């Protein structure tokens, strides 16, 4: 069974949900560890007042008994506490009574850089809210919960994944400046995975390539506009003799410019990937737009916004990379029971004499 993830949930709807299937039975999950990742995602510098409303915590509705996976689909839920302010506006069913709270008036002023205009056009929505709710990065919360599960699986075979902001001090200074000017900023995050043996992914078909899969996983996160593996774009400026990582007699490398992946296959070095995030598109000093109700020129919707979510992206990207590596690990080692998965990893790493 391959590892699969499906998610659903709107930003101000009742909850975010994820179903993780294909996990081996017998994997111990730690609720505190999952909640700690949810908290890390909420904490970054420059987040909006929304983060004081939310207290993200995981609930498990299925697939777990006494803290261990059953080998059946695992159902994860993260509630939106803010939904209490949107019960009429975001009611899944036709709402009762007079409109009250938030989200009662249609949004008709699309924000450049958000899904608003294309989403309304594509799905035929009159109210842009019907597009922006799912496009919102809010639902990364439940992907972080799924990523924490993936990290638990990976740790059973000695793999650790960690995300961080590239140049955090500079980012914080930029956030302070942008906040004063009522603007937003983006930034770059890096994810490293240690302990990945050679042989995850494959060159056999392009959808099997581990670098392609990690790029997909990162590019699928809201606001990510660029991804690089290892030295990435900088490699394009080098000669071949400078760009590649020489192989020692012990089969290890003396450098890691490839970021742990060659030809779409992990090579046993640390996996290093980076993602570049654009500045958030909800602006207090809005850009030019159109009022979809009147067809007249207008300025975009102004709403509460984060100044930056780059530190959150580091956590979300860590979860996305962990998820993709867990899929690749499960593909390589199989196993309906955790012990089978671990034993297959041990037999393989013994065969290739890795570490
Ligand atoms: C988001 C807009 C903001 C962010 C939100 C993502 O939400 P709101 O419109 O409620 O102020 O805070 O992110 C989160 C709520 C979160 O938990 O990450 C957007 O439009 O993408």
CSV table of C-alpha atoms and ligand atoms in Angstrom, one decimal:
chain,number,residue,atom,x,y,z
A,1,UNK,CA,0.0,0.0,0.0
A,2,UNK,CA,1.4,3.3,-0.9
A,3,UNK,CA,1.2,6.3,1.4
A,4,UNK,CA,-1.5,8.7,0.5
A,5,UNK,CA,-2.8,12.0,1.8
A,6,UNK,CA,-6.0,13.8,1.1
A,7,UNK,CA,-7.1,17.0,2.8
A,8,UNK,CA,-10.1,19.3,2.9
A,9,UNK,CA,-11.0,22.4,4.8
A,10,UNK,CA,-11.7,26.2,4.3
A,11,UNK,CA,-9.8,28.9,6.2
A,12,UNK,CA,-12.9,30.0,8.2
A,13,UNK,CA,-15.0,26.8,7.9
A,14,UNK,CA,-15.5,24.5,10.9
A,15,UNK,CA,-12.3,22.5,10.5
A,16,UNK,CA,-9.4,21.2,8.4
A,17,UNK,CA,-9.2,17.5,7.8
A,18,UNK,CA,-6.6,15.1,6.5
A,19,UNK,CA,-6.8,11.4,5.7
A,20,UNK,CA,-3.5,9.6,5.7
A,21,UNK,CA,-3.7,6.1,4.3
A,22,UNK,CA,-1.0,3.4,3.7
A,23,UNK,CA,0.7,3.8,7.1
A,24,UNK,CA,2.1,0.6,8.6
A,25,UNK,CA,0.4,-0.7,11.7
A,26,UNK,CA,2.2,-0.3,15.0
A,27,UNK,CA,3.7,3.2,14.5
A,28,UNK,CA,3.6,5.1,17.8
A,29,UNK,CA,2.3,8.6,17.4
A,30,UNK,CA,3.0,11.3,20.0
A,31,UNK,CA,0.2,13.9,20.3
A,32,UNK,CA,2.5,16.4,22.0
A,33,UNK,CA,5.0,16.1,19.1
A,34,UNK,CA,2.3,16.8,16.5
A,35,UNK,CA,0.9,19.7,18.5
A,36,UNK,CA,4.4,21.1,19.0
A,37,UNK,CA,4.8,21.3,15.2
A,38,UNK,CA,1.3,22.9,14.9
A,39,UNK,CA,2.4,25.5,17.4
A,40,UNK,CA,5.7,26.1,15.6
A,41,UNK,CA,3.8,26.8,12.4
A,42,UNK,CA,1.7,29.4,14.2
A,43,UNK,CA,4.6,31.2,15.9
A,44,UNK,CA,6.7,32.9,13.3
A,45,UNK,CA,7.6,36.6,13.3
A,46,UNK,CA,5.1,38.8,11.5
A,47,UNK,CA,2.0,36.6,11.8
A,48,UNK,CA,-1.5,38.2,11.8
A,49,UNK,CA,-3.8,38.5,14.8
A,50,UNK,CA,-5.5,35.4,13.5
A,51,UNK,CA,-2.8,33.4,15.2
A,52,UNK,CA,-4.0,34.7,18.6
A,53,UNK,CA,-7.4,33.3,17.8
A,54,UNK,CA,-6.3,29.9,16.7
A,55,UNK,CA,-4.9,27.3,19.1
A,56,UNK,CA,-4.1,24.5,16.6
A,57,UNK,CA,-4.3,21.0,18.1
A,58,UNK,CA,-4.7,17.7,16.4
A,59,UNK,CA,-7.7,15.5,16.9
A,60,UNK,CA,-7.6,11.9,15.7
A,61,UNK,CA,-10.9,10.4,14.6
A,62,UNK,CA,-9.8,7.1,13.1
A,63,UNK,CA,-6.8,4.8,12.5
A,64,UNK,CA,-5.2,5.0,15.9
A,65,UNK,CA,-5.7,3.0,19.0
A,66,UNK,CA,-3.9,3.7,22.3
A,67,UNK,CA,-1.4,5.8,20.4
A,68,UNK,CA,-0.5,3.3,17.8
A,69,UNK,CA,-1.5,3.1,14.1
A,70,UNK,CA,-3.8,0.3,13.1
A,71,UNK,CA,-2.8,0.1,9.5
A,72,UNK,CA,-6.1,1.7,8.5
A,73,UNK,CA,-6.8,5.2,7.3
A,74,UNK,CA,-5.7,7.8,9.9
A,75,UNK,CA,-8.2,10.7,10.1
A,76,UNK,CA,-6.7,14.0,11.4
A,77,UNK,CA,-8.7,17.1,12.3
A,78,UNK,CA,-7.6,20.6,13.2
A,79,UNK,CA,-10.5,22.9,14.2
A,80,UNK,CA,-10.7,26.5,13.1
A,81,UNK,CA,-11.4,28.4,16.4
A,82,UNK,CA,-12.2,31.5,14.3
A,83,UNK,CA,-15.2,29.7,12.8
A,84,UNK,CA,-17.2,30.9,15.8
A,85,UNK,CA,-17.1,34.4,14.2
A,86,UNK,CA,-18.1,33.0,10.8
A,87,UNK,CA,-20.9,30.6,11.7
A,88,UNK,CA,-23.4,32.3,9.4
A,89,UNK,CA,-21.0,33.4,6.7
A,90,UNK,CA,-19.2,30.0,6.4
A,91,UNK,CA,-22.1,27.7,7.3
A,92,UNK,CA,-21.8,24.5,5.3
A,93,UNK,CA,-25.6,24.4,5.0
A,94,UNK,CA,-27.9,27.2,4.2
A,95,UNK,CA,-27.7,29.4,7.3
A,96,UNK,CA,-30.5,30.0,9.7
A,97,UNK,CA,-31.7,33.5,10.8
A,98,UNK,CA,-30.5,37.0,9.9
A,99,UNK,CA,-26.9,37.4,8.6
A,100,UNK,CA,-24.5,37.9,11.5
A,101,UNK,CA,-20.7,37.8,12.1
A,102,UNK,CA,-18.1,37.8,9.4
A,103,UNK,CA,-18.3,36.7,5.7
A,104,UNK,CA,-21.9,37.8,5.2
A,105,UNK,CA,-21.2,40.2,2.3
A,106,UNK,CA,-19.8,39.0,-1.0
A,107,UNK,CA,-16.2,39.8,-1.7
A,108,UNK,CA,-15.9,41.4,-5.2
A,109,UNK,CA,-12.5,43.1,-5.1
A,110,UNK,CA,-9.9,40.4,-6.1
A,111,UNK,CA,-6.3,40.8,-4.7
A,112,UNK,CA,-3.5,40.7,-7.2
A,113,UNK,CA,-1.3,37.7,-6.2
A,114,UNK,CA,-4.1,35.7,-4.5
A,115,UNK,CA,-6.3,33.1,-6.1
A,116,UNK,CA,-9.2,35.5,-6.0
A,117,UNK,CA,-9.7,36.5,-9.7
A,118,UNK,CA,-8.6,33.3,-11.4
A,119,UNK,CA,-10.6,31.2,-8.8
A,120,UNK,CA,-13.8,33.2,-9.3
A,121,UNK,CA,-13.4,33.0,-13.1
A,122,UNK,CA,-12.5,29.3,-13.1
A,123,UNK,CA,-15.3,28.1,-10.8
A,124,UNK,CA,-17.9,30.7,-11.8
A,125,UNK,CA,-18.2,32.3,-8.3
A,126,UNK,CA,-19.8,35.6,-7.8
A,127,UNK,CA,-18.4,35.8,-4.3
A,128,UNK,CA,-14.6,35.7,-4.3
A,129,UNK,CA,-14.7,34.2,-0.8
A,130,UNK,CA,-15.7,30.9,-2.4
A,131,UNK,CA,-12.3,30.8,-4.0
A,132,UNK,CA,-10.1,32.4,-1.4
A,133,UNK,CA,-11.2,30.2,1.5
A,134,UNK,CA,-9.6,27.0,0.2
A,135,UNK,CA,-6.7,28.8,-1.5
A,136,UNK,CA,-5.7,30.3,1.9
A,137,UNK,CA,-2.6,28.9,3.5
A,138,UNK,CA,-4.6,28.2,6.6
A,139,UNK,CA,-5.0,24.6,5.5
A,140,UNK,CA,-1.3,24.0,5.8
A,141,UNK,CA,-2.0,23.4,9.4
A,142,UNK,CA,-3.4,19.9,8.8
A,143,UNK,CA,-0.5,19.2,6.3
A,144,UNK,CA,1.8,19.9,9.2
A,145,UNK,CA,0.0,17.4,11.3
A,146,UNK,CA,0.3,14.8,8.5
A,147,UNK,CA,4.0,15.8,8.2
A,148,UNK,CA,4.5,15.1,11.9
A,149,UNK,CA,3.1,11.6,11.3
A,150,UNK,CA,5.5,11.2,8.3
A,151,UNK,CA,8.4,12.3,10.6
A,152,UNK,CA,7.4,9.6,13.1
A,153,UNK,CA,7.6,7.0,10.3
A,154,UNK,CA,10.9,8.3,9.1
A,155,UNK,CA,12.4,8.4,12.5
A,156,UNK,CA,11.8,4.6,12.8
A,157,UNK,CA,14.6,4.3,10.1
A,158,UNK,CA,16.8,7.0,11.4
A,159,UNK,CA,15.8,9.9,9.1
A,160,UNK,CA,15.4,13.4,10.6
A,161,UNK,CA,13.9,16.3,8.7
A,162,UNK,CA,14.3,20.0,9.7
A,163,UNK,CA,13.3,23.3,8.1
A,164,UNK,CA,14.6,26.7,8.9
A,165,UNK,CA,14.6,30.3,7.5
A,166,UNK,CA,17.6,31.3,5.4
A,167,UNK,CA,19.0,34.4,7.2
A,168,UNK,CA,16.4,34.8,10.0
A,169,UNK,CA,17.9,38.0,11.4
A,170,UNK,CA,17.6,39.8,8.0
A,171,UNK,CA,14.1,38.6,7.7
A,172,UNK,CA,13.0,39.9,11.1
A,173,UNK,CA,14.5,43.3,10.2
A,174,UNK,CA,12.6,43.3,6.9
A,175,UNK,CA,9.4,42.4,8.7
A,176,UNK,CA,9.8,45.3,11.1
A,177,UNK,CA,10.4,47.7,8.3
A,178,UNK,CA,7.5,46.3,6.2
A,179,UNK,CA,5.1,46.4,9.2
A,180,UNK,CA,5.8,50.1,9.7
A,181,UNK,CA,5.2,50.7,6.0
A,182,UNK,CA,2.1,48.6,6.1
A,183,UNK,CA,3.5,46.2,3.5
A,184,UNK,CA,4.4,42.5,3.3
A,185,UNK,CA,7.6,40.5,2.7
A,186,UNK,CA,8.6,37.0,1.5
A,187,UNK,CA,11.8,35.1,2.0
A,188,UNK,CA,13.7,31.8,1.6
A,189,UNK,CA,13.5,28.6,3.6
A,190,UNK,CA,15.7,25.6,3.6
A,191,UNK,CA,14.9,22.0,4.5
A,192,UNK,CA,17.5,19.4,5.3
A,193,UNK,CA,17.0,15.6,5.7
A,194,UNK,CA,19.6,13.6,7.3
A,195,UNK,CA,19.9,9.8,7.3
A,196,UNK,CA,18.3,9.2,3.9
A,197,UNK,CA,20.1,6.2,2.3
A,198,UNK,CA,21.1,6.1,-1.3
A,199,UNK,CA,18.2,4.8,-3.5
A,200,UNK,CA,15.1,6.8,-2.7
A,201,UNK,CA,13.4,7.8,-6.0
A,202,UNK,CA,14.4,6.6,-9.4
A,203,UNK,CA,15.6,7.8,-12.8
A,204,UNK,CA,13.4,5.2,-14.5
A,205,UNK,CA,10.5,7.7,-15.1
A,206,UNK,CA,10.3,11.4,-14.5
A,207,UNK,CA,7.5,11.1,-12.0
A,208,UNK,CA,9.7,8.8,-9.9
A,209,UNK,CA,12.5,11.3,-9.6
A,210,UNK,CA,13.0,12.3,-6.0
A,211,UNK,CA,14.0,15.9,-6.9
A,212,UNK,CA,10.9,16.3,-9.1
A,213,UNK,CA,8.8,15.0,-6.3
A,214,UNK,CA,10.3,17.3,-3.7
A,215,UNK,CA,9.9,20.3,-6.1
A,216,UNK,CA,6.3,19.4,-6.6
A,217,UNK,CA,5.8,19.1,-2.8
A,218,UNK,CA,7.3,22.5,-2.1
A,219,UNK,CA,5.8,24.3,-5.1
A,220,UNK,CA,2.4,23.0,-4.0
A,221,UNK,CA,2.6,25.2,-0.9
A,222,UNK,CA,0.9,28.6,-1.1
A,223,UNK,CA,3.1,31.5,-2.1
A,224,UNK,CA,6.1,29.4,-3.1
A,225,UNK,CA,7.5,30.7,-6.4
A,226,UNK,CA,10.8,28.9,-6.7
A,227,UNK,CA,12.5,25.7,-5.5
A,228,UNK,CA,16.1,24.6,-5.7
A,229,UNK,CA,17.9,21.4,-4.8
A,230,UNK,CA,21.4,21.6,-3.4
A,231,UNK,CA,23.3,24.5,-5.0
A,232,UNK,CA,20.5,24.7,-7.6
A,233,UNK,CA,20.7,27.8,-9.8
A,234,UNK,CA,24.2,28.6,-8.8
A,235,UNK,CA,25.4,25.3,-10.4
A,236,UNK,CA,24.5,26.7,-13.8
A,237,UNK,CA,27.4,29.1,-13.6
A,238,UNK,CA,30.0,26.5,-12.7
A,239,UNK,CA,32.2,24.2,-14.8
A,240,UNK,CA,31.5,20.5,-14.5
A,241,UNK,CA,34.8,20.0,-12.7
A,242,UNK,CA,33.7,22.4,-10.0
A,243,UNK,CA,30.0,21.4,-9.8
A,244,UNK,CA,30.0,17.7,-9.0
A,245,UNK,CA,30.7,15.9,-5.7
A,246,UNK,CA,33.6,13.6,-5.9
A,247,UNK,CA,33.3,10.0,-4.7
A,248,UNK,CA,35.6,8.7,-2.0
A,249,UNK,CA,36.7,5.0,-1.6
A,250,UNK,CA,34.2,4.8,1.2
A,251,UNK,CA,31.5,5.8,-1.3
A,252,UNK,CA,30.9,9.1,0.5
A,253,UNK,CA,31.3,12.5,-1.0
A,254,UNK,CA,33.7,15.3,-0.1
A,255,UNK,CA,31.1,17.9,-0.9
A,256,UNK,CA,27.3,18.1,-1.4
A,257,UNK,CA,26.5,20.5,-4.1
A,258,UNK,CA,23.9,18.2,-5.5
A,259,UNK,CA,21.9,18.4,-2.3
A,260,UNK,CA,21.9,14.7,-1.8
A,261,UNK,CA,20.2,13.8,-5.1
A,262,UNK,CA,21.7,12.8,-8.4
A,263,UNK,CA,19.6,11.7,-11.4
A,264,UNK,CA,16.5,11.8,-9.3
A,265,UNK,CA,17.9,9.3,-6.8
A,266,UNK,CA,19.1,10.0,-3.3
A,267,UNK,CA,22.9,9.4,-3.0
A,268,UNK,CA,23.2,9.1,0.8
A,269,UNK,CA,24.3,12.6,1.5
A,270,UNK,CA,22.1,15.1,3.3
A,271,UNK,CA,19.1,16.2,1.2
A,272,UNK,CA,19.0,20.0,1.0
A,273,UNK,CA,16.2,21.9,-0.7
A,274,UNK,CA,15.2,25.5,-0.6
A,275,UNK,CA,11.9,27.3,-1.4
A,276,UNK,CA,11.4,31.0,-2.2
A,277,UNK,CA,8.2,32.6,-1.0
A,278,UNK,CA,6.7,35.7,-2.6
A,279,UNK,CA,5.4,38.5,-0.3
A,280,UNK,CA,1.9,37.9,0.9
A,281,UNK,CA,-0.8,39.4,-1.4
A,282,UNK,CA,-3.2,40.8,1.2
A,283,UNK,CA,-2.0,44.4,1.5
A,284,UNK,CA,-3.0,47.2,3.8
A,285,UNK,CA,-2.2,49.6,1.0
A,286,UNK,CA,-4.0,47.7,-1.8
A,287,UNK,CA,-3.0,47.4,-5.4
A,288,UNK,CA,-5.2,48.2,-8.4
A,289,UNK,CA,-7.9,45.8,-9.2
A,290,UNK,CA,-11.5,45.7,-10.5
A,291,UNK,CA,-14.8,45.5,-8.7
A,292,UNK,CA,-16.3,42.3,-10.2
A,293,UNK,CA,-19.9,43.5,-9.2
A,294,UNK,CA,-19.7,46.8,-11.2
A,295,UNK,CA,-16.9,46.2,-13.7
A,296,UNK,CA,-15.3,49.4,-12.5
A,297,UNK,CA,-11.7,50.0,-11.7
A,298,UNK,CA,-11.1,49.7,-7.9
A,299,UNK,CA,-8.5,48.7,-5.3
A,300,UNK,CA,-8.2,45.3,-3.9
A,301,UNK,CA,-9.8,43.9,-0.8
A,302,UNK,CA,-8.1,45.0,2.4
A,303,UNK,CA,-8.3,42.4,5.2
A,304,UNK,CA,-6.3,41.5,8.3
A,305,UNK,CA,-3.0,40.0,7.0
A,306,UNK,CA,0.3,38.6,8.1
A,307,UNK,CA,3.3,40.8,7.3
A,308,UNK,CA,5.2,37.6,6.6
A,309,UNK,CA,4.7,33.9,6.9
A,310,UNK,CA,8.2,32.8,6.1
A,311,UNK,CA,8.9,31.1,9.4
A,312,UNK,CA,5.6,29.3,9.1
A,313,UNK,CA,6.7,28.2,5.6
A,314,UNK,CA,9.9,26.6,7.1
A,315,UNK,CA,7.6,24.4,9.2
A,316,UNK,CA,5.2,23.7,6.4
A,317,UNK,CA,8.1,22.9,4.0
A,318,UNK,CA,9.6,20.6,6.5
A,319,UNK,CA,6.3,18.8,6.7
A,320,UNK,CA,6.0,18.6,2.9
A,321,UNK,CA,9.5,17.2,2.5
A,322,UNK,CA,9.0,14.7,5.3
A,323,UNK,CA,5.8,13.6,3.7
A,324,UNK,CA,7.4,13.1,0.3
A,325,UNK,CA,10.4,11.2,1.9
A,326,UNK,CA,8.0,9.0,3.8
A,327,UNK,CA,6.1,8.2,0.6
A,328,UNK,CA,9.5,7.3,-1.0
A,329,UNK,CA,10.5,5.3,2.0
A,330,UNK,CA,7.3,3.3,2.1
A,331,UNK,CA,7.6,2.7,-1.7
A,332,UNK,CA,11.1,1.3,-1.1
A,333,UNK,CA,10.6,-0.7,2.0
A,334,UNK,CA,6.9,-1.6,2.0
A,335,UNK,CA,5.6,-3.2,5.1
A,336,UNK,CA,2.1,-3.6,6.6
A,337,UNK,CA,3.6,-3.8,10.1
A,338,UNK,CA,6.2,-1.3,11.2
A,339,UNK,CA,8.6,-4.1,12.0
A,340,UNK,CA,8.5,-5.3,8.4
A,341,UNK,CA,9.3,-1.7,7.2
A,342,UNK,CA,12.2,-1.4,9.6
A,343,UNK,CA,13.5,-4.9,8.8
A,344,UNK,CA,13.5,-4.1,5.1
A,345,UNK,CA,15.4,-0.9,5.7
A,346,UNK,CA,18.0,-2.8,7.8
A,347,UNK,CA,18.4,-5.5,5.1
A,348,UNK,CA,18.8,-3.0,2.3
A,349,UNK,CA,21.3,-0.8,4.2
A,350,UNK,CA,23.3,-3.9,5.1
A,351,UNK,CA,23.4,-5.0,1.5
A,352,UNK,CA,24.8,-1.7,0.3
A,353,UNK,CA,27.0,-1.4,3.4
A,354,UNK,CA,25.6,2.0,4.1
A,355,UNK,CA,26.6,3.5,7.4
B,1,LIG,C1,-4.4,33.7,4.8
B,1,LIG,C2,-4.9,34.9,5.4
B,1,LIG,C3,-4.9,35.1,6.9
B,1,LIG,C4,-3.8,34.2,7.4
B,1,LIG,C5,-4.0,32.8,7.0
B,1,LIG,C6,-3.7,32.7,5.5
B,1,LIG,O1,-6.1,34.6,7.5
B,1,LIG,P1,-7.3,35.6,7.9
B,1,LIG,O2,-7.9,35.9,6.5
B,1,LIG,O3,-8.2,34.7,8.7
B,1,LIG,O4,-6.7,36.7,8.6
B,1,LIG,O5,-3.7,34.4,8.8
B,1,LIG,O6,-3.3,31.9,7.7
B,1,LIG,C7,-3.8,31.2,8.8
B,1,LIG,C8,-4.9,31.5,9.3
B,1,LIG,C9,-2.9,30.2,9.3
B,1,LIG,O7,-3.3,29.6,10.3
B,1,LIG,O8,-1.8,30.0,8.7
B,1,LIG,C10,-4.5,33.6,3.3
B,1,LIG,O9,-5.2,34.3,2.7
B,1,LIG,O10,-3.8,32.8,2.7
